[in-house]
Amino acid sequence: LSTVFTSIWSSGVALVSVVSLFVVTPVVAFYMLLDWDRMVAVVDSWVPRDYVETVRALARDINTATAGFVRGQGTLCLVLGVMYATGLTFTGLNFAILIGFFAGLISFIPYVG
């Protein structure tokens, strides 16, 4: 009986976590987009005026590097998805295109893929 309740409890917690992820993430993203300029202005006001240009240049460099990484990972995922789908289709696997593109999609996070 204890094992059954433990299993039900852990399944319930996992379900609540997944639901909260799909509800909280879009709400937070929406409000961050809505208040983005205000947040940047507040953080910018914290920087000493002597170092504002240096900090802004560093932030631009970080933005450029991160954007390049995301574009590169996205391109890599697309290429891998096409390669996996093509290879699995040639082997005659059912749902090869779906499986191949899903495998390419999850490779966006290197350790997951």
XYZ file of N, CA and C in Angstrom:
339
model
N 0.824 -1.188 0.000
C 0.000 0.000 0.000
C 0.876 1.263 0.000
N 1.961 1.230 0.742
C 2.873 2.364 0.801
C 3.518 2.617 -0.559
N 3.877 1.556 -1.248
C 4.501 1.686 -2.568
C 3.527 2.290 -3.576
N 2.267 1.890 -3.498
C 1.259 2.417 -4.402
C 1.071 3.916 -4.175
N 0.960 4.339 -2.912
C 0.798 5.762 -2.621
C 2.026 6.569 -3.034
N 3.195 6.011 -2.844
C 4.428 6.688 -3.263
C 4.457 6.866 -4.775
N 4.041 5.842 -5.491
C 4.012 5.905 -6.950
C 2.988 6.935 -7.436
N 1.804 6.930 -6.817
C 0.772 7.900 -7.190
C 1.246 9.324 -6.893
N 1.866 9.514 -5.744
C 2.362 10.839 -5.359
C 3.414 11.345 -6.345
N 4.375 10.496 -6.694
C 5.440 10.928 -7.604
C 4.884 11.185 -9.002
N 3.904 10.412 -9.434
C 3.283 10.665 -10.738
C 2.517 11.983 -10.721
N 1.831 12.256 -9.616
C 1.105 13.513 -9.495
C 2.026 14.713 -9.493
N 3.136 14.600 -8.795
C 4.106 15.692 -8.757
C 4.694 15.925 -10.147
N 4.993 14.851 -10.863
C 5.535 14.988 -12.225
C 4.514 15.650 -13.142
N 3.255 15.270 -13.013
C 2.207 15.871 -13.843
C 2.044 17.354 -13.547
N 2.053 17.725 -12.279
C 1.947 19.141 -11.905
C 3.155 19.915 -12.423
N 4.328 19.326 -12.369
C 5.532 19.997 -12.871
C 5.446 20.256 -14.369
N 4.991 19.285 -15.125
C 4.880 19.455 -16.574
C 3.832 20.507 -16.910
N 2.685 20.445 -16.258
C 1.624 21.427 -16.516
C 2.096 22.832 -16.142
N 2.752 22.951 -14.998
C 3.225 24.277 -14.597
C 4.289 24.794 -15.560
N 5.101 23.913 -16.116
C 6.094 24.333 -17.103
C 5.419 24.918 -18.330
N 4.379 24.256 -18.816
C 3.699 24.734 -20.016
C 2.808 25.942 -19.759
N 2.473 26.214 -18.518
C 1.667 27.391 -18.201
C 2.561 28.568 -17.810
N 3.539 28.325 -16.956
C 4.367 29.404 -16.424
C 5.329 29.960 -17.478
N 5.921 29.108 -18.283
C 6.914 29.556 -19.256
C 6.355 30.589 -20.237
N 5.208 30.350 -20.883
C 4.692 31.393 -21.784
C 4.306 32.690 -21.069
N 3.794 32.577 -19.860
C 3.407 33.783 -19.123
C 4.638 34.619 -18.788
N 5.675 33.980 -18.291
C 6.911 34.693 -17.957
C 7.543 35.277 -19.220
N 7.564 34.513 -20.301
C 8.131 35.016 -21.554
C 7.361 36.231 -22.057
N 6.024 36.185 -21.956
C 5.206 37.318 -22.399
C 5.531 38.573 -21.595
N 5.581 38.441 -20.280
C 5.836 39.625 -19.464
C 7.272 40.125 -19.588
N 8.218 39.226 -19.844
C 9.591 39.684 -20.083
C 9.669 40.467 -21.387
N 8.961 39.993 -22.423
C 8.941 40.741 -23.679
C 8.247 42.082 -23.514
N 7.202 42.103 -22.713
C 6.454 43.332 -22.492
C 7.288 44.374 -21.740
N 8.064 43.949 -20.760
C 8.836 44.856 -19.911
C 10.326 44.878 -20.242
N 10.716 44.367 -21.402
C 12.134 44.218 -21.708
C 12.873 45.559 -21.681
N 12.316 46.572 -22.325
C 13.002 47.875 -22.375
C 13.167 48.473 -20.982
N 12.161 48.318 -20.162
C 12.232 48.835 -18.793
C 13.300 48.081 -17.985
N 13.368 46.750 -18.145
C 14.378 45.969 -17.420
C 15.788 46.364 -17.857
N 15.983 46.558 -19.154
C 17.302 46.965 -19.657
C 17.675 48.339 -19.116
N 16.715 49.247 -19.052
C 16.989 50.588 -18.520
C 17.372 50.531 -17.050
N 16.723 49.678 -16.276
C 17.057 49.550 -14.854
C 18.455 48.982 -14.680
N 18.774 47.929 -15.414
C 20.114 47.335 -15.311
C 21.162 48.327 -15.803
N 20.829 49.075 -16.848
C 21.756 50.080 -17.362
C 22.011 51.181 -16.330
N 21.022 51.488 -15.516
C 21.211 52.520 -14.493
C 22.130 52.056 -13.368
N 22.305 50.750 -13.229
C 23.205 50.223 -12.187
C 24.678 50.349 -12.561
N 24.968 50.480 -13.856
C 26.351 50.505 -14.338
C 26.923 51.897 -14.111
N 28.129 51.964 -13.554
C 28.764 53.280 -13.396
C 28.940 53.961 -14.755
N 28.702 55.240 -14.810
C 28.701 55.974 -16.079
C 30.042 55.917 -16.795
N 31.143 55.739 -16.074
C 32.453 55.669 -16.718
C 32.618 54.395 -17.549
N 31.859 53.345 -17.211
C 32.027 52.041 -17.856
C 30.846 51.634 -18.731
N 29.944 52.559 -19.002
C 28.731 52.218 -19.751
C 29.068 51.684 -21.144
N 29.936 52.347 -21.864
C 30.256 51.905 -23.233
C 30.952 50.560 -23.235
N 31.827 50.327 -22.255
C 32.508 49.034 -22.170
C 31.515 47.921 -21.888
N 30.609 48.146 -20.957
C 29.612 47.135 -20.616
C 28.686 46.872 -21.795
N 28.287 47.919 -22.485
C 27.423 47.743 -23.659
C 28.133 46.981 -24.768
N 29.427 47.261 -24.958
C 30.194 46.526 -25.977
C 30.300 45.049 -25.606
N 30.539 44.773 -24.329
C 30.598 43.380 -23.885
C 29.243 42.686 -24.059
N 28.166 43.393 -23.768
C 26.833 42.817 -23.938
C 26.548 42.530 -25.407
N 26.972 43.432 -26.305
C 26.795 43.182 -27.740
C 27.602 41.969 -28.185
N 28.837 41.832 -27.678
C 29.663 40.675 -28.027
C 29.026 39.376 -27.530
N 28.486 39.404 -26.318
C 27.815 38.223 -25.773
C 26.587 37.882 -26.613
N 25.822 38.902 -26.990
C 24.633 38.690 -27.812
C 25.004 38.086 -29.163
N 26.062 38.589 -29.771
C 26.499 38.073 -31.067
C 26.941 36.620 -30.964
N 27.714 36.303 -29.935
C 28.193 34.934 -29.752
C 27.043 33.973 -29.469
N 26.109 34.392 -28.633
C 24.973 33.533 -28.307
C 24.073 33.324 -29.518
N 23.832 34.390 -30.272
C 23.007 34.267 -31.475
C 23.670 33.342 -32.496
N 24.985 33.437 -32.638
C 25.704 32.541 -33.540
C 25.606 31.097 -33.107
N 25.702 30.853 -31.800
C 25.567 29.497 -31.281
C 24.173 28.944 -31.563
N 23.146 29.738 -31.308
C 21.775 29.266 -31.516
C 21.516 29.004 -32.996
N 21.982 29.899 -33.876
C 21.812 29.665 -35.316
C 22.566 28.422 -35.759
N 23.761 28.239 -35.257
C 24.538 27.064 -35.621
C 23.903 25.772 -35.136
N 23.430 25.781 -33.898
C 22.759 24.587 -33.365
C 21.475 24.296 -34.130
N 20.734 25.351 -34.496
C 19.511 25.155 -35.265
C 19.790 24.550 -36.634
N 20.825 25.049 -37.302
C 21.208 24.506 -38.598
C 21.667 23.063 -38.463
N 22.453 22.789 -37.443
C 22.924 21.429 -37.199
C 21.755 20.487 -36.938
N 20.772 20.925 -36.159
C 19.594 20.093 -35.881
C 18.830 19.791 -37.161
N 18.679 20.791 -38.010
C 17.980 20.588 -39.267
C 18.723 19.598 -40.160
N 20.025 19.761 -40.280
C 20.828 18.847 -41.107
C 20.784 17.434 -40.533
N 20.937 17.300 -39.227
C 20.880 15.973 -38.617
C 19.509 15.330 -38.794
N 18.448 16.121 -38.640
C 17.100 15.589 -38.825
C 16.890 15.060 -40.234
N 17.363 15.816 -41.232
C 17.235 15.368 -42.623
C 18.058 14.107 -42.851
N 19.272 14.075 -42.329
C 20.117 12.879 -42.501
C 19.507 11.653 -41.818
N 19.034 11.819 -40.583
C 18.417 10.699 -39.878
C 17.164 10.225 -40.593
N 16.320 11.170 -41.024
C 15.080 10.797 -41.702
C 15.379 10.069 -43.018
N 16.361 10.557 -43.760
C 16.723 9.913 -45.024
C 17.264 8.507 -44.787
N 18.174 8.385 -43.830
C 18.743 7.070 -43.541
C 17.706 6.082 -43.036
N 16.832 6.521 -42.160
C 15.806 5.627 -41.640
C 14.766 5.270 -42.698
N 14.503 6.197 -43.612
C 13.575 5.896 -44.709
C 14.162 4.835 -45.625
N 15.456 4.932 -45.910
C 16.103 3.933 -46.760
C 16.122 2.550 -46.112
N 16.127 2.484 -44.798
C 16.096 1.184 -44.125
C 14.691 0.597 -44.078
N 13.670 1.414 -44.423
C 12.302 0.919 -44.480
C 11.557 1.008 -43.160
N 12.006 1.830 -42.265
C 11.366 1.966 -40.960
C 10.068 2.747 -41.076
N 9.025 2.281 -40.401
C 7.770 3.020 -40.358
C 7.986 4.304 -39.560
N 7.354 5.390 -39.990
C 7.457 6.701 -39.351
C 8.896 7.204 -39.303
N 9.677 6.880 -40.311
C 11.097 7.251 -40.333
C 11.288 8.756 -40.344
N 10.441 9.464 -41.084
C 10.602 10.921 -41.179
C 10.327 11.559 -39.828
N 9.270 11.120 -39.175
C 8.933 11.656 -37.853
C 10.040 11.359 -36.840
N 10.517 10.153 -36.809
C 11.574 9.762 -35.872
C 12.866 10.519 -36.178
N 13.206 10.640 -37.459
C 14.435 11.337 -37.844
C 14.428 12.795 -37.462
N 13.305 13.473 -37.749
C 13.237 14.890 -37.398
C 13.177 15.095 -35.886
N 12.524 14.196 -35.171
C 12.513 14.310 -33.714
C 13.913 14.105 -33.149
N 14.652 13.138 -33.692
C 16.028 12.914 -33.240
C 16.902 14.127 -33.533
N 16.688 14.774 -34.675
C 17.431 15.991 -34.983
C 17.045 17.130 -34.068
N 15.754 17.227 -33.728
C 15.274 18.301 -32.858
C 15.858 18.189 -31.451
N 15.890 16.984 -30.906
C 16.396 16.858 -29.534
C 17.914 16.983 -29.469
N 18.570 16.988 -30.616
C 20.018 17.178 -30.569
C 20.392 18.651 -30.415
N 19.384 19.542 -30.266
C 19.678 20.957 -30.001
C 20.453 21.101 -28.703
N 20.078 20.312 -27.717
C 20.836 20.257 -26.467
C 21.803 19.082 -26.607
N 23.088 19.336 -26.724
C 24.033 18.281 -27.103
C 23.986 17.025 -26.243
N 23.839 17.141 -24.944
C 23.835 15.948 -24.100
C 22.545 15.173 -24.217
N 21.445 15.831 -24.562
C 20.176 15.134 -24.724
C 20.171 14.366 -26.032
N 20.621 15.028 -27.111
C 20.598 14.386 -28.431
C 21.614 13.292 -28.537
